mmCIF file of C-alpha atoms and ligand atoms in Angstrom:
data_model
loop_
_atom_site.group_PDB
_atom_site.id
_atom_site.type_symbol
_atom_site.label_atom_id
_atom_site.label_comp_id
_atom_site.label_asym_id
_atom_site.label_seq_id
_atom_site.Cartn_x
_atom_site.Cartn_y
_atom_site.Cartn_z
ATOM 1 C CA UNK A 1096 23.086 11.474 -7.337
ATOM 2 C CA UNK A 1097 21.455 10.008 -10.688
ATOM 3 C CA UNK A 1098 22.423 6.138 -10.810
ATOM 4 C CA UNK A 1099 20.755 4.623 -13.958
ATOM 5 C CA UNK A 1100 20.383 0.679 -14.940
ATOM 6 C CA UNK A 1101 19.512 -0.740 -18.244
ATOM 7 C CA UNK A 1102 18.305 -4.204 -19.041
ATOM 8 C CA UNK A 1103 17.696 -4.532 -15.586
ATOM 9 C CA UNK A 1104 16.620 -7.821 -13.887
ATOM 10 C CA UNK A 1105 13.361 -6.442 -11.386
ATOM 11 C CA UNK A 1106 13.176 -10.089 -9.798
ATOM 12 C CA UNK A 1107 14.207 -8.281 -6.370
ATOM 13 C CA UNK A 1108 12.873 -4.725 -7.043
ATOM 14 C CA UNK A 1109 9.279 -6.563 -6.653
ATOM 15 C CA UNK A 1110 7.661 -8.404 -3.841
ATOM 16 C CA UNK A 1111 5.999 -10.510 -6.234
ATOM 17 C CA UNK A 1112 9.581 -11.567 -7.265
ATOM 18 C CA UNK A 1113 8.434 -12.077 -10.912
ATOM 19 C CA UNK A 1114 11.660 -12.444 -13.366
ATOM 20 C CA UNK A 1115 10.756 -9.320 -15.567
ATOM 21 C CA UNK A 1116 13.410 -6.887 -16.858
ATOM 22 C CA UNK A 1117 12.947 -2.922 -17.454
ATOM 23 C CA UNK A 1118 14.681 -1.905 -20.105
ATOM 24 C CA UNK A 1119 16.147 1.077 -18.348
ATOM 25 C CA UNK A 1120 16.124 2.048 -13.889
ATOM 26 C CA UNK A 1121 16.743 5.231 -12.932
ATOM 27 C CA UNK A 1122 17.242 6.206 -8.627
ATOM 28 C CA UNK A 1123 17.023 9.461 -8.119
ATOM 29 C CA UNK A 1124 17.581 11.425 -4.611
ATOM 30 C CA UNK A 1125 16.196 14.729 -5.144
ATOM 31 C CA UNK A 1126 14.629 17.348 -7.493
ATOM 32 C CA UNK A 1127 18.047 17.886 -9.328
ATOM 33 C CA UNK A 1128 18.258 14.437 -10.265
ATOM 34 C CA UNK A 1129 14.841 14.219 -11.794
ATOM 35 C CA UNK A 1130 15.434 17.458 -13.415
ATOM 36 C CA UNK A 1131 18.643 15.523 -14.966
ATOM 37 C CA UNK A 1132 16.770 12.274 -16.193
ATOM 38 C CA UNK A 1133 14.215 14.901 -17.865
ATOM 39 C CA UNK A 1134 16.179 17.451 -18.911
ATOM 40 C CA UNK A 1135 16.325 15.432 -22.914
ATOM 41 C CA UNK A 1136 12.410 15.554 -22.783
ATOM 42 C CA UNK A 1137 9.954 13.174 -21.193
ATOM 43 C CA UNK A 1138 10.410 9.876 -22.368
ATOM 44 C CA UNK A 1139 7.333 8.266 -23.958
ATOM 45 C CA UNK A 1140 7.125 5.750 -21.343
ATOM 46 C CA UNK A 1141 8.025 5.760 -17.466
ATOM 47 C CA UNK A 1142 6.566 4.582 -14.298
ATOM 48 C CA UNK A 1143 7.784 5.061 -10.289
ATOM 49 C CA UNK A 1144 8.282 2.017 -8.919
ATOM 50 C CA UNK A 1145 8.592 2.425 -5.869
ATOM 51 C CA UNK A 1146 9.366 -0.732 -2.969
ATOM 52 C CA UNK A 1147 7.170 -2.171 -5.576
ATOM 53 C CA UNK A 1148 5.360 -3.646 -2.833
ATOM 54 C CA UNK A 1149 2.175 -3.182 -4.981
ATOM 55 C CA UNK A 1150 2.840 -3.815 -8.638
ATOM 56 C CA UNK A 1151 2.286 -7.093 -10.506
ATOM 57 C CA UNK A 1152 5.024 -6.952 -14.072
ATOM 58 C CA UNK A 1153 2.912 -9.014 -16.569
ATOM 59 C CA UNK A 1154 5.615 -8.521 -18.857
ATOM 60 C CA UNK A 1155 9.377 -6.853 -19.461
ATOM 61 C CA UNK A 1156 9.079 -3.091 -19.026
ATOM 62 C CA UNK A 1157 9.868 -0.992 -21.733
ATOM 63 C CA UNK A 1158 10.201 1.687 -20.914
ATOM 64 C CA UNK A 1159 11.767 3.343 -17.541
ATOM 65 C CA UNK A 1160 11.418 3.140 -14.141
ATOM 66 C CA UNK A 1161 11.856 5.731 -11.562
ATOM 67 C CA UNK A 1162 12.818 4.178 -7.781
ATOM 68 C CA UNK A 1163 13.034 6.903 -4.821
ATOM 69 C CA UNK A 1164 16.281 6.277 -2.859
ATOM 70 C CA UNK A 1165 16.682 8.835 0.044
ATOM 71 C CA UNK A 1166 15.950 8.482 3.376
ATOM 72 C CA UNK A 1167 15.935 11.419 5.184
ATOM 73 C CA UNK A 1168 13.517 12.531 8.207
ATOM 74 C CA UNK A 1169 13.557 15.802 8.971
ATOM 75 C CA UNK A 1170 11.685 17.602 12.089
ATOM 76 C CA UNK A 1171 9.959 20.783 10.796
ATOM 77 C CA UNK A 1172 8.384 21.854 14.199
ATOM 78 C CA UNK A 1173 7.460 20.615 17.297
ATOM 79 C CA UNK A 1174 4.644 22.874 19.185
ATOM 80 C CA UNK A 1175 5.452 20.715 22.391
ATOM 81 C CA UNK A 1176 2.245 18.649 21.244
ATOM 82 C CA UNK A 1177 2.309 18.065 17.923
ATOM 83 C CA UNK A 1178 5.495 17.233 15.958
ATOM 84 C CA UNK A 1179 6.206 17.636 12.026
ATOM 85 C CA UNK A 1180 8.101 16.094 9.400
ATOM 86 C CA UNK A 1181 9.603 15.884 6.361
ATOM 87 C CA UNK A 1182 10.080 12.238 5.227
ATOM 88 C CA UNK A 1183 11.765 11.499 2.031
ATOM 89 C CA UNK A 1184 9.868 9.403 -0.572
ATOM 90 C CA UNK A 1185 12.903 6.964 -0.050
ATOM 91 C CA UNK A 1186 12.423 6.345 3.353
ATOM 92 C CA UNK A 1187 11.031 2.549 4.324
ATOM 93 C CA UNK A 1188 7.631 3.443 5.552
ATOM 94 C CA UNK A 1189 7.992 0.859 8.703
ATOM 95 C CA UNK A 1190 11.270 2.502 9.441
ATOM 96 C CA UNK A 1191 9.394 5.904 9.681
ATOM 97 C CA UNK A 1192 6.714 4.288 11.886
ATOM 98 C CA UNK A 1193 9.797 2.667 14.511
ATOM 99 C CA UNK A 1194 11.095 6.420 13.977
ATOM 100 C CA UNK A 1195 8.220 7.954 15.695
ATOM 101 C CA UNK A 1196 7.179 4.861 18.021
ATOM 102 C CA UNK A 1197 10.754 5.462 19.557
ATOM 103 C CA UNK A 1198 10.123 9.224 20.108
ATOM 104 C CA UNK A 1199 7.201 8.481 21.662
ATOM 105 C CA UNK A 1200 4.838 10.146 19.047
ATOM 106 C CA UNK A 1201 1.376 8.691 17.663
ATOM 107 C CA UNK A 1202 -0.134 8.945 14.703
ATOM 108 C CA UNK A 1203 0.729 5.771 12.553
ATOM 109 C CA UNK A 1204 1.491 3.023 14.815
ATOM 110 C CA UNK A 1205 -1.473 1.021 13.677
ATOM 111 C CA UNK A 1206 0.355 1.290 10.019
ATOM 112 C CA UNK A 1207 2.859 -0.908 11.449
ATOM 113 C CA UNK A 1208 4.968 -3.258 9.108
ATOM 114 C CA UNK A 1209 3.045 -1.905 5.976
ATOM 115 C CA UNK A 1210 5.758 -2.894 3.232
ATOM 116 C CA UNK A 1211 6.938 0.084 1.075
ATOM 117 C CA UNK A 1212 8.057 3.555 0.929
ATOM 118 C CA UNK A 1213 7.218 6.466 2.274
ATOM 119 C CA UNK A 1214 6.421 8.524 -1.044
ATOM 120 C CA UNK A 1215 4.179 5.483 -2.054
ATOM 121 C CA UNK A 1216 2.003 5.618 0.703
ATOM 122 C CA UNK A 1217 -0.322 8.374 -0.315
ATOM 123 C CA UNK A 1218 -0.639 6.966 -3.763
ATOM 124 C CA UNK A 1219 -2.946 3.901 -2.361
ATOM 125 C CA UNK A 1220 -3.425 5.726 1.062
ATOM 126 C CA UNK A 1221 -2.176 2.658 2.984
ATOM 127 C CA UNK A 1222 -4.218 1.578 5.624
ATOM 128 C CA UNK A 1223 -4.974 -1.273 8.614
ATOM 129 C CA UNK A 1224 -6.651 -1.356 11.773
ATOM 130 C CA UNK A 1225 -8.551 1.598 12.097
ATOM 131 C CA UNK A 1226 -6.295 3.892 10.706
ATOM 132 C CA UNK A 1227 -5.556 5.019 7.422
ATOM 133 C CA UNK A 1228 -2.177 7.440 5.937
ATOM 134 C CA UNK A 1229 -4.045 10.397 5.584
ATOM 135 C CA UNK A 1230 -5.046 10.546 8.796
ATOM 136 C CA UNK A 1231 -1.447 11.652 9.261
ATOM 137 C CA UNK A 1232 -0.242 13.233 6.040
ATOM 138 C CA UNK A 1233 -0.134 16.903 5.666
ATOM 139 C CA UNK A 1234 1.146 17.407 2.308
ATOM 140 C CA UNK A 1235 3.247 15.609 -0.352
ATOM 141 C CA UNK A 1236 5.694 17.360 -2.630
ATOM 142 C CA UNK A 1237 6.510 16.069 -6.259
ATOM 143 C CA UNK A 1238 8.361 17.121 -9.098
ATOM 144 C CA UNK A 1239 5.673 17.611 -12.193
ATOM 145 C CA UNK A 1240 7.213 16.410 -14.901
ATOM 146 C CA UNK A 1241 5.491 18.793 -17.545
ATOM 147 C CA UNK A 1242 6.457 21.678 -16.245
ATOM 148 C CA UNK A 1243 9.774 21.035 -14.927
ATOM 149 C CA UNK A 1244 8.652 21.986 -10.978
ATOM 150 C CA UNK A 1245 8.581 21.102 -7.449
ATOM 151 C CA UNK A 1246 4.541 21.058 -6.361
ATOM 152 C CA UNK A 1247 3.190 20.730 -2.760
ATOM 153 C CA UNK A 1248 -0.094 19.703 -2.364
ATOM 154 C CA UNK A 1249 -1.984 19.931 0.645
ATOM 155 C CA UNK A 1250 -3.933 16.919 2.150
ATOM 156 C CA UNK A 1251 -7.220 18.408 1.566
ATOM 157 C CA UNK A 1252 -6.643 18.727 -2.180
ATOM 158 C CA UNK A 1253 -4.831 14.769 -2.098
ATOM 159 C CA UNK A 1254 -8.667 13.406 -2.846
ATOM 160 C CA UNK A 1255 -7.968 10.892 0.091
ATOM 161 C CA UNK A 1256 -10.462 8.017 -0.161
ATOM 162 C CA UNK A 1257 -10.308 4.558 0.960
ATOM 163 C CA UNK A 1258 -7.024 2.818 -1.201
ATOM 164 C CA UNK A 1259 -7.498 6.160 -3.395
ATOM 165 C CA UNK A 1260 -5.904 9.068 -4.086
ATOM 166 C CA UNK A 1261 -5.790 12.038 -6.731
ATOM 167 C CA UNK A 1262 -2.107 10.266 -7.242
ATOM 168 C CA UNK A 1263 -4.122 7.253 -8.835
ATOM 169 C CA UNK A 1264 -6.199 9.686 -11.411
ATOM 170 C CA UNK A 1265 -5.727 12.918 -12.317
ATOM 171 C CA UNK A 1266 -1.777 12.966 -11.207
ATOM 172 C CA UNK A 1267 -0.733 9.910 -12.215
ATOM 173 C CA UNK A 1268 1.825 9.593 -14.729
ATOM 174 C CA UNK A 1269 2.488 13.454 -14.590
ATOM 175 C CA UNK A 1270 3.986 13.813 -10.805
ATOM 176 C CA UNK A 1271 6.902 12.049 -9.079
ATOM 177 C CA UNK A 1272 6.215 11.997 -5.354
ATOM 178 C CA UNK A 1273 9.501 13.420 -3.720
ATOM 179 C CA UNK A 1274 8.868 13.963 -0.040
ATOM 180 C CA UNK A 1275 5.590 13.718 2.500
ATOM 181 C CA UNK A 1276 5.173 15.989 5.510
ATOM 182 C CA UNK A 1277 3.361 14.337 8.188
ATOM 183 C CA UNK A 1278 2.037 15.790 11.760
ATOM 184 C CA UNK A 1279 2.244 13.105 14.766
ATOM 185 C CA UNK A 1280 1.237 13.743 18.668
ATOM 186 C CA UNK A 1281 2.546 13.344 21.862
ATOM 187 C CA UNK A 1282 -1.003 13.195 22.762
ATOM 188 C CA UNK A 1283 -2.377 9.521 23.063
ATOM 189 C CA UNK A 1284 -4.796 8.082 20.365
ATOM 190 C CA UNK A 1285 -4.583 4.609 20.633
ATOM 191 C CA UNK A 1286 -7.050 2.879 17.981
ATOM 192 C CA UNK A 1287 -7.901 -0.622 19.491
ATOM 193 C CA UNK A 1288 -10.969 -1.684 17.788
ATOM 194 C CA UNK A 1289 -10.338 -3.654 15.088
ATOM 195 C CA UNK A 1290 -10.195 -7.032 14.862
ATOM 196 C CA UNK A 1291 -7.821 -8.673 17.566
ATOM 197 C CA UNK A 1292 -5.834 -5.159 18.060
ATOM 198 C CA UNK A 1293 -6.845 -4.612 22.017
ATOM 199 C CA UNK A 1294 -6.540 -8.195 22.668
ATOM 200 C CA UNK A 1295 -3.259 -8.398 21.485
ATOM 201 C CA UNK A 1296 -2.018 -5.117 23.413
ATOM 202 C CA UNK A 1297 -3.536 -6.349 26.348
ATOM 203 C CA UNK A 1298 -1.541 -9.866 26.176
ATOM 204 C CA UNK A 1299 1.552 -7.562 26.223
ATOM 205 C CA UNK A 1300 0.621 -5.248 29.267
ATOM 206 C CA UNK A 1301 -1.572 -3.247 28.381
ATOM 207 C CA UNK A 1302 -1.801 0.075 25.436
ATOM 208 C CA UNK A 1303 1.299 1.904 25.422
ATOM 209 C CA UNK A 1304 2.570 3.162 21.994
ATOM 210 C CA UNK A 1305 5.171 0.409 22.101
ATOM 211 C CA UNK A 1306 3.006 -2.560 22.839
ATOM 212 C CA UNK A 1307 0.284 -1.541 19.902
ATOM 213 C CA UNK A 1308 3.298 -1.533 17.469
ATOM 214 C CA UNK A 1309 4.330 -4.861 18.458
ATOM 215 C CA UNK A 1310 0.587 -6.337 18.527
ATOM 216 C CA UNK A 1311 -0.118 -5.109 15.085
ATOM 217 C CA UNK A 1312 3.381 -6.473 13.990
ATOM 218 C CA UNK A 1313 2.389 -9.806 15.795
ATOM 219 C CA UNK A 1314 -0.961 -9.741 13.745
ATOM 220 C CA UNK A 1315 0.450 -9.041 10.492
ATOM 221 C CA UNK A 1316 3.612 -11.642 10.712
ATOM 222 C CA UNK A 1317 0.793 -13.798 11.665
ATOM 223 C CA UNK A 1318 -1.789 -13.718 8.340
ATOM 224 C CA UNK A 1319 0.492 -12.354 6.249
ATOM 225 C CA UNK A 1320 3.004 -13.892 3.945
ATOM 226 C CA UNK A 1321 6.554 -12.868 4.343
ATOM 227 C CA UNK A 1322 7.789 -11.491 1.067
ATOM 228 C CA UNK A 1323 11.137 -12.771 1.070
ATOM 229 C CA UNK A 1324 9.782 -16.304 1.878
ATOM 230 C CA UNK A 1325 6.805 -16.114 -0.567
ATOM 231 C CA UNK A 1326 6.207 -13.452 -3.046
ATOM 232 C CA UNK A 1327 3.485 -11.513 -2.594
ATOM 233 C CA UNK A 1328 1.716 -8.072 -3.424
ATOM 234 C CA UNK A 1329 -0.319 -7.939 0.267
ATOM 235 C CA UNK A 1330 -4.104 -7.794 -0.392
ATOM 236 C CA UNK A 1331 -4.194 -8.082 -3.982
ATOM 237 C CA UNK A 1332 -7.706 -6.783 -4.064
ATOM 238 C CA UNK A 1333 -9.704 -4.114 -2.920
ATOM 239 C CA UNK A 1334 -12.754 -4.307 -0.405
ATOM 240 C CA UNK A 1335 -16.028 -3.632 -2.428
ATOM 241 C CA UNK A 1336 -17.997 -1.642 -1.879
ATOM 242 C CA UNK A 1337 -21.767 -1.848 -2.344
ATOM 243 C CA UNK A 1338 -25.445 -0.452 -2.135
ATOM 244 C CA UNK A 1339 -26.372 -1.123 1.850
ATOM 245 C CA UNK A 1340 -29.286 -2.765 0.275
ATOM 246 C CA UNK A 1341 -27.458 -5.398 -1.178
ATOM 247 C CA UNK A 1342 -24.833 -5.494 1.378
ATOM 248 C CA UNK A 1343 -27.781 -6.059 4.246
ATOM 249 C CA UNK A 1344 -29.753 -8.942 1.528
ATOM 250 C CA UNK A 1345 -26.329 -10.742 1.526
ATOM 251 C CA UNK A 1346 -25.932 -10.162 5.593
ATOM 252 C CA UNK A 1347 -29.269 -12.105 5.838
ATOM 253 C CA UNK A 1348 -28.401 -14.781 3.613
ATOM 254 C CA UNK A 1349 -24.799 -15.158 5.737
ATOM 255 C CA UNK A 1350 -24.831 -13.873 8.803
ATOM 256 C CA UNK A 1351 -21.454 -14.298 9.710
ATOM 257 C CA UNK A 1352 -20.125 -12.184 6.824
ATOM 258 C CA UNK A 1353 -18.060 -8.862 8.170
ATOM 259 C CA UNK A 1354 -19.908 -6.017 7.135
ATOM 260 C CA UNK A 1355 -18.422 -2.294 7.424
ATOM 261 C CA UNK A 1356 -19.906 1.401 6.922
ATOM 262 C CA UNK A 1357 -18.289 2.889 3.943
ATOM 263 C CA UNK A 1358 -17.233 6.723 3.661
ATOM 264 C CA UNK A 1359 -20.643 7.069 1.887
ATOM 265 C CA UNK A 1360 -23.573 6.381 3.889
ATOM 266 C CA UNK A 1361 -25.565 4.902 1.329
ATOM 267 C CA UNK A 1362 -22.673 2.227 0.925
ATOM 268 C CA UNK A 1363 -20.915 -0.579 2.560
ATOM 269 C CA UNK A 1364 -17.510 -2.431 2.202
ATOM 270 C CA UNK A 1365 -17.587 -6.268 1.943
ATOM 271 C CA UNK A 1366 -14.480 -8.341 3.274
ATOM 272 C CA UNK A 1367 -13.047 -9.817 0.002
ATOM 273 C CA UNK A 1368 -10.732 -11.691 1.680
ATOM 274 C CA UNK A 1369 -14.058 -13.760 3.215
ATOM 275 C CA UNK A 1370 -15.836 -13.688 0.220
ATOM 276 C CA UNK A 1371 -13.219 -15.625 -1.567
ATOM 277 C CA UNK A 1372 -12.667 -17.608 1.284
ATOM 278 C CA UNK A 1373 -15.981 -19.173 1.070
ATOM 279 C CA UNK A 1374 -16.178 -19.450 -2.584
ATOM 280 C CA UNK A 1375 -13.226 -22.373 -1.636
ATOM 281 C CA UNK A 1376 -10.540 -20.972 -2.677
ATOM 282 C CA UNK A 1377 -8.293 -20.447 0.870
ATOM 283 C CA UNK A 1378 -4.991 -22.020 0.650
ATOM 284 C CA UNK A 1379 -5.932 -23.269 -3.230
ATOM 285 C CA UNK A 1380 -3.377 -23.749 -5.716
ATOM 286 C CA UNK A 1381 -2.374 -24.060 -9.939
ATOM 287 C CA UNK A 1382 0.729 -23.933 -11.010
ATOM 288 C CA UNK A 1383 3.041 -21.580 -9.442
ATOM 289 C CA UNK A 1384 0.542 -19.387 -8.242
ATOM 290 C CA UNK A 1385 -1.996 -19.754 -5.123
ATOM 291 C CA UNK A 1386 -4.326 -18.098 -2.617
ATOM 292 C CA UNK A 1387 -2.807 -17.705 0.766
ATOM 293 C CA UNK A 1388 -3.460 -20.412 3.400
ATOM 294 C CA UNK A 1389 -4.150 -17.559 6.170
ATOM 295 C CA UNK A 1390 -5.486 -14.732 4.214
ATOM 296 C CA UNK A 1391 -7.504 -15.013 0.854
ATOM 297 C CA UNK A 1392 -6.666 -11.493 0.070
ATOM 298 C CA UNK A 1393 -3.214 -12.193 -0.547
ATOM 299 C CA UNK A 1394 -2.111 -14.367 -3.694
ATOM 300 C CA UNK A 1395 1.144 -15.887 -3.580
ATOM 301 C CA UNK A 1396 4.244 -16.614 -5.796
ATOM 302 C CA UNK A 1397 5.222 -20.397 -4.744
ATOM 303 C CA UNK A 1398 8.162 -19.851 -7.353
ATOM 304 C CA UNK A 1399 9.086 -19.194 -10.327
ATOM 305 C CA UNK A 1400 5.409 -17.432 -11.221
ATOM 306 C CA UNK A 1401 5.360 -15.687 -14.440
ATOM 307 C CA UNK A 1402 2.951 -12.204 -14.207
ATOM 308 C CA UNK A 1403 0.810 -13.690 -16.680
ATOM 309 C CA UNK A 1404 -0.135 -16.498 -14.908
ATOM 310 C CA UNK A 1405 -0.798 -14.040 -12.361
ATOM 311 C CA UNK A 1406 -3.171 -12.117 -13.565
ATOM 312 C CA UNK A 1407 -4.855 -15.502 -15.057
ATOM 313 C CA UNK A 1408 -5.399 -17.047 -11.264
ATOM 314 C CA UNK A 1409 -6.535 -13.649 -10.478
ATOM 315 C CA UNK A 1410 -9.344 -13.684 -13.223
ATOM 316 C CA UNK A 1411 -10.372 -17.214 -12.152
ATOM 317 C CA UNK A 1412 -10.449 -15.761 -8.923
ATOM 318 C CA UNK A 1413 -12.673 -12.866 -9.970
ATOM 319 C CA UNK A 1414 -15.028 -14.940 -11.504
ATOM 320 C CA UNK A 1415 -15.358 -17.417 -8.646
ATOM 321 C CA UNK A 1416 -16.591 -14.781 -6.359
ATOM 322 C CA UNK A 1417 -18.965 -13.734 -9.045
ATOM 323 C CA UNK A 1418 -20.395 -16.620 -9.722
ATOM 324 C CA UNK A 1419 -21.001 -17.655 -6.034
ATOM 325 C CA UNK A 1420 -22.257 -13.862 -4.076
ATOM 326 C CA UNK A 1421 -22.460 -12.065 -7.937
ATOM 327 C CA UNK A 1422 -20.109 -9.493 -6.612
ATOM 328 C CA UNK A 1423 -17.130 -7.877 -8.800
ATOM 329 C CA UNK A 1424 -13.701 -7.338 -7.006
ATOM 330 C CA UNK A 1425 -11.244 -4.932 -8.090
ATOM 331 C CA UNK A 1426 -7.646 -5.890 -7.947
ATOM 332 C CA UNK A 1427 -5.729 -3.352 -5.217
ATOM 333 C CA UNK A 1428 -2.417 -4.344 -7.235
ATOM 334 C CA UNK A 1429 -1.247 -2.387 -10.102
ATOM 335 C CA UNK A 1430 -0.824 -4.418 -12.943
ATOM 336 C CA UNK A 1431 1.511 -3.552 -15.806
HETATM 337 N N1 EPU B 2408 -11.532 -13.084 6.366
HETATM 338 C C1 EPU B 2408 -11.908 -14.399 6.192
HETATM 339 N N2 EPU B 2408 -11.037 -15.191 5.489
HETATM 340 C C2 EPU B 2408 -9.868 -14.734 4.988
HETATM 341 C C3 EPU B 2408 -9.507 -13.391 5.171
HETATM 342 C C4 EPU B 2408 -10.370 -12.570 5.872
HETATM 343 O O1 EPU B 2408 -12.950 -14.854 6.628
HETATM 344 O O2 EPU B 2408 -9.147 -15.520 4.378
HETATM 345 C C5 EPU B 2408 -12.417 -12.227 7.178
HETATM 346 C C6 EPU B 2408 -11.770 -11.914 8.535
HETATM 347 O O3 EPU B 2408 -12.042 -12.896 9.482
HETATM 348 C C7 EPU B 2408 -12.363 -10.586 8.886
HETATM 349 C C8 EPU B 2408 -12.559 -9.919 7.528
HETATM 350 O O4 EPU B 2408 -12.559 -10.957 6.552
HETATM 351 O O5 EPU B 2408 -13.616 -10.757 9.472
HETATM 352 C C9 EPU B 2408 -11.474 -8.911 7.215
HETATM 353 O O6 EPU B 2408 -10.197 -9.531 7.268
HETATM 354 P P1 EPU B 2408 -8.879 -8.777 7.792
HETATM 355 O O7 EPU B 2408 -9.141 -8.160 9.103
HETATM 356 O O8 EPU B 2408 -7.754 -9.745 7.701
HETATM 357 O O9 EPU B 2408 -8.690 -7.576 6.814
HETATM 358 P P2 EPU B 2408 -8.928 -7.414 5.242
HETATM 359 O O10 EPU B 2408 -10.162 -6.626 5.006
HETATM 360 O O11 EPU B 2408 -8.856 -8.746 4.589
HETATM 361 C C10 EPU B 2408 -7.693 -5.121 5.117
HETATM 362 C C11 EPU B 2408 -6.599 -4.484 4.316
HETATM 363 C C12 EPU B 2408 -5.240 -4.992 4.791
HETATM 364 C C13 EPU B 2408 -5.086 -4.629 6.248
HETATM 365 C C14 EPU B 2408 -6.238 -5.277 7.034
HETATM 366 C C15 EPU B 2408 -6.233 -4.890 8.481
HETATM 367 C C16 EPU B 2408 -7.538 -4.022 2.124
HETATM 368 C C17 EPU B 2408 -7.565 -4.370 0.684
HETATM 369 N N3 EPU B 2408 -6.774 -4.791 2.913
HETATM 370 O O12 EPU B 2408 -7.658 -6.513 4.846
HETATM 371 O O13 EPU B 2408 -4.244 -4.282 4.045
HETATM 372 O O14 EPU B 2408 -3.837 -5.068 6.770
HETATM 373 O O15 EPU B 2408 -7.501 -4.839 6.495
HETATM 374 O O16 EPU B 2408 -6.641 -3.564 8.610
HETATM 375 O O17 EPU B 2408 -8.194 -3.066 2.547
HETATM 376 C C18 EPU B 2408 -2.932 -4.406 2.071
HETATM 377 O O18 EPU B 2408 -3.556 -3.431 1.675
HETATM 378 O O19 EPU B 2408 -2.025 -4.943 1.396
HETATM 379 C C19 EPU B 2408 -3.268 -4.988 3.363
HETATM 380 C C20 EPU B 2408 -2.690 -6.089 3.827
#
């Protein structure tokens, strides 16, 4: 069913928890209800906010916003190896990934604790520690909005990339993500190598499906702010990537910055989260607004942060990493 909002206060329908208002909410559950909040022609200006785990409001919204609310998952076949689904863009991706840890299947584990919804995570492609959405996701179905009908899209046509999607260009603002289907194993394929993954599975007995969910849990609680505690978008830029010629110059000039092969060969993908660390800016503050103490990837709310100010700590930012390794970061966030 259709519930609608107006003048709403989106304080708790962001992680950033900054006090901005939409002018009008609308959750939907399914196709019918979409059809229903289009059905007086498209309004000139809407947006799906999702957990809005990855949006930074620099101002009120006018216009409205379209949340996902159900959580159904639904098995679609199970060859005795591999299982399929039908998860509801509603559906709180971690819940999905305790779904299939408990059922002993594998496939997203390593996406553990990933804040958000289901239907968002194609959008950006979520990713961490080795693994990466797509590696999972079939298809997604969405309602296109101009021309009133229910699409599915298969993965190969999704434009998967790293953080990237055909959701983020030629699809966005047309399609409203409504389900994904997504294949998981009974086979084992655990994915230990990055960063302190095996180490942590190995404190805990050793790699069952179980004991990587709880290490990568265990890593995440541990850099990563907790959004009810501290607002906060998660990495609120993007890795860059770069020519392997200048990404090898700058590995000679600091040898102890992470470097890692890109999907293009002639590329590779910095750490932003070091590169702002050593420009000083770890655990730095103004105003309201600061750099995480544990991860430099994450900026934080301290309270009572305004988007504005925001987005101007995230220029400064920007420019600090310019002007000390003359490399541009993107933001990862969606601004507003
Ligand atoms: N690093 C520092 N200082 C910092 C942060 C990182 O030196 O303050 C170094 C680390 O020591 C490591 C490297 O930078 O050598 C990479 O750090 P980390 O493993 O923490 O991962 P990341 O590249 O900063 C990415 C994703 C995260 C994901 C982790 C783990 C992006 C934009 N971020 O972060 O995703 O959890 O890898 O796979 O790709 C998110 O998207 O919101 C997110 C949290």
């Amino acid at each position: 069913m259709l519930k609608e909002f107006h003048q709403i206060n989106l304080c708790d329908r962001n992680s950033f928890h900054v006090e901005q208002r939409a002018s009008r909410l609308a959750e939907f559950e399914n196709e019918e209800d979409l059809r229903q909040l289009f059905s007086d022609g498209i309004p000139p200006k809407w947006y799906v906010l999702s957990g809005g785990n990855n949006i930074l409001f620099s101002k009120d919204y006018e216009g409205l916003l379209i949340t996902p609310v159900s959580r159904r998952i639904t098995q679609l076949d199970d060859n005795g190896t591999q299982v399929r689904l039908r998860v509801d863009a509603g559906v709180e991706w971690d819940d999905l990934v305790e779904w299939a840890v408990e059922r002993q299947l594998w496939g997203i584990e390593n996406l553990s604790l990933i804040p958000g919804k289901a239907g968002a995570a194609p959008v950006q492609n979520i990713g961490a520690y080795g693994s990466e959405a797509k590696d999972a996701i079939r298809s997604v179905t969405m309602y296109d909005v101009e021309s009133d009908t229910l699409l599915t899209l298969d993965a190969a046509h999704c434009e998967f990339g790293y953080r990237e999607s055909i959701f983020k260009h030629r699809l966005k603002g047309r399609v409203i993500i409504t389900s994904i289907e997504v294949e998981l194993s009974r086979t084992p394929s655990p994915r230990l190598d990055y960063g302190d993954v095996r180490q942590e599975v190995e404190a805990r007995g050793g790699v069952t499906l179980r004991n990587i969910r709880e290490a990568v849990c265990a890593i995440r609680r541990h850099k990563l702010p907790d959004t009810a505690v501290l607002g906060n978008a998660g990495s609120f830029f993007k890795n860059p990537i770069v020519d392997k010629t200048l990404g090898e110059q700058l590995k000679a000039q600091y040898p102890d910055m992470p470097l890692y092969p890109a999907h293009d060969d002639s590329k590779c993908k910095l750490a932003a989260g070091w590169l702002i660390d050593r420009s000083g800016l770890k655990g730095f503050r103004r105003g309201n607004v600061g750099v995480h103490e544990r991860q430099a990837l994450v900026l934080v709310n301290h309270g009572g942060a305004t988007g504005t100010e925001v987005i101007a700590f995230a220029r400064m930012v920007q420019e600090k990493v310019m002007e000390t390794f003359g490399i541009a970061i993107d933001t990862e966030v969606n601004i507003l």
